[in-house]
Coordinates of C-alpha atoms in Angstrom, one line a residue:
L1 CA -48.6 28.4 -77.4
G2 CA -46.1 25.6 -76.9
D3 CA -45.8 21.8 -77.9
T4 CA -45.5 18.4 -76.0
D5 CA -44.5 14.9 -76.4
K6 CA -47.5 13.7 -74.3
A7 CA -49.8 12.2 -76.9
G8 CA -53.0 10.6 -75.5
K9 CA -52.8 12.3 -72.1
I10 CA -54.0 15.5 -70.4
G11 CA -52.1 18.5 -71.8
Q12 CA -51.4 16.9 -75.2
Y13 CA -52.0 20.2 -76.8
G14 CA -49.3 22.1 -75.0
N15 CA -51.6 24.7 -73.5
G16 CA -51.2 23.6 -69.7
F17 CA -51.0 24.9 -66.3
K18 CA -47.2 25.8 -66.6
T19 CA -47.4 27.6 -70.0
G20 CA -50.8 29.2 -69.2
T21 CA -49.7 30.7 -66.1
M22 CA -46.5 32.4 -67.6
R23 CA -49.0 34.0 -70.1
L24 CA -50.8 35.5 -67.3
G25 CA -48.0 36.8 -65.1
Q26 CA -44.4 36.6 -64.3
A27 CA -44.7 33.9 -61.4
A28 CA -47.1 31.8 -59.6
L29 CA -46.5 30.1 -56.2
V30 CA -48.8 27.3 -55.6
L31 CA -49.2 26.1 -52.0
T32 CA -51.2 23.1 -51.3
R33 CA -51.9 20.8 -48.2
H34 CA -53.6 17.6 -47.7
R35 CA -56.2 18.0 -44.8
Q36 CA -55.8 14.5 -43.1
S37 CA -52.1 13.6 -43.6
G38 CA -51.0 17.2 -43.3
V39 CA -48.4 16.8 -46.1
G40 CA -47.9 20.0 -47.7
S41 CA -46.3 21.2 -51.1
A42 CA -45.3 24.3 -52.8
G43 CA -44.6 24.7 -56.5
L44 CA -43.0 27.6 -58.2
L45 CA -43.7 28.8 -61.8
S46 CA -41.5 31.6 -62.5
Y47 CA -40.8 33.1 -65.8
A48 CA -38.1 35.5 -64.3
W49 CA -36.3 32.5 -62.8
L50 CA -36.7 30.5 -66.0
T51 CA -35.2 33.5 -68.0
E52 CA -32.5 34.3 -65.6
T53 CA -31.1 30.7 -65.6
R54 CA -31.7 30.4 -69.3
A55 CA -33.5 27.2 -68.9
E56 CA -34.2 25.5 -72.3
S57 CA -37.5 23.8 -70.9
V58 CA -40.1 24.9 -68.2
L59 CA -38.9 23.6 -65.0
V60 CA -41.1 23.6 -61.8
P61 CA -39.2 23.6 -58.5
I62 CA -41.5 21.7 -56.0
C63 CA -40.8 21.3 -52.2
S64 CA -42.8 18.9 -50.1
W65 CA -42.9 18.2 -46.3
D66 CA -44.8 15.7 -44.2
G67 CA -47.4 16.5 -41.6
A68 CA -44.6 17.3 -39.0
G69 CA -42.6 19.6 -41.3
V70 CA -40.0 17.1 -42.2
P71 CA -38.7 17.6 -45.8
L72 CA -39.8 14.9 -48.5
G73 CA -37.9 14.6 -51.8
G74 CA -34.2 13.7 -50.5
E75 CA -31.4 15.4 -51.9
Q76 CA -33.5 17.3 -54.4
H77 CA -35.5 19.2 -51.6
G78 CA -32.5 21.3 -50.8
A79 CA -31.7 22.6 -54.3
E80 CA -35.4 23.3 -54.9
L81 CA -35.9 24.9 -51.7
E82 CA -33.0 27.3 -52.5
V83 CA -34.8 28.5 -55.6
M84 CA -38.0 29.1 -53.6
V85 CA -36.5 31.2 -51.0
A86 CA -34.6 33.2 -53.7
W87 CA -37.5 33.9 -56.0
T88 CA -40.7 34.1 -53.6
P89 CA -41.5 36.5 -50.9
Y90 CA -40.9 33.6 -48.4
R91 CA -37.3 33.9 -47.5
S92 CA -36.9 30.6 -45.4
E93 CA -38.2 27.2 -45.0
E94 CA -39.9 28.1 -41.9
A95 CA -41.8 30.9 -43.9
L96 CA -43.1 28.5 -46.4
L97 CA -44.1 26.0 -43.8
A98 CA -46.0 28.9 -41.8
A99 CA -47.8 29.7 -45.2
L100 CA -48.9 26.2 -45.7
A101 CA -50.0 26.0 -42.1
R102 CA -52.7 28.8 -42.7

């Protein structure tokens, strides 16, 4: 079920969260928020997106926002947000932020 070049680290056997999730279903959207700072993140694991884009390795778009909803991650944020809104039920950044606020 996969391999890795991360010798001596967690996931060294290649059966990690990314690969395991795709064995269970087509996609997983992980939403997380830090209680004290309010920093929130969304990560997308999508077999359909990887197949459609013909990715040669497992890519995981991740978007993060500070406690006030200001994007973190610089230029990369926009590209990764574009993937999120195209491949998840959340069709806007505002919708993702609302889900993180729940």
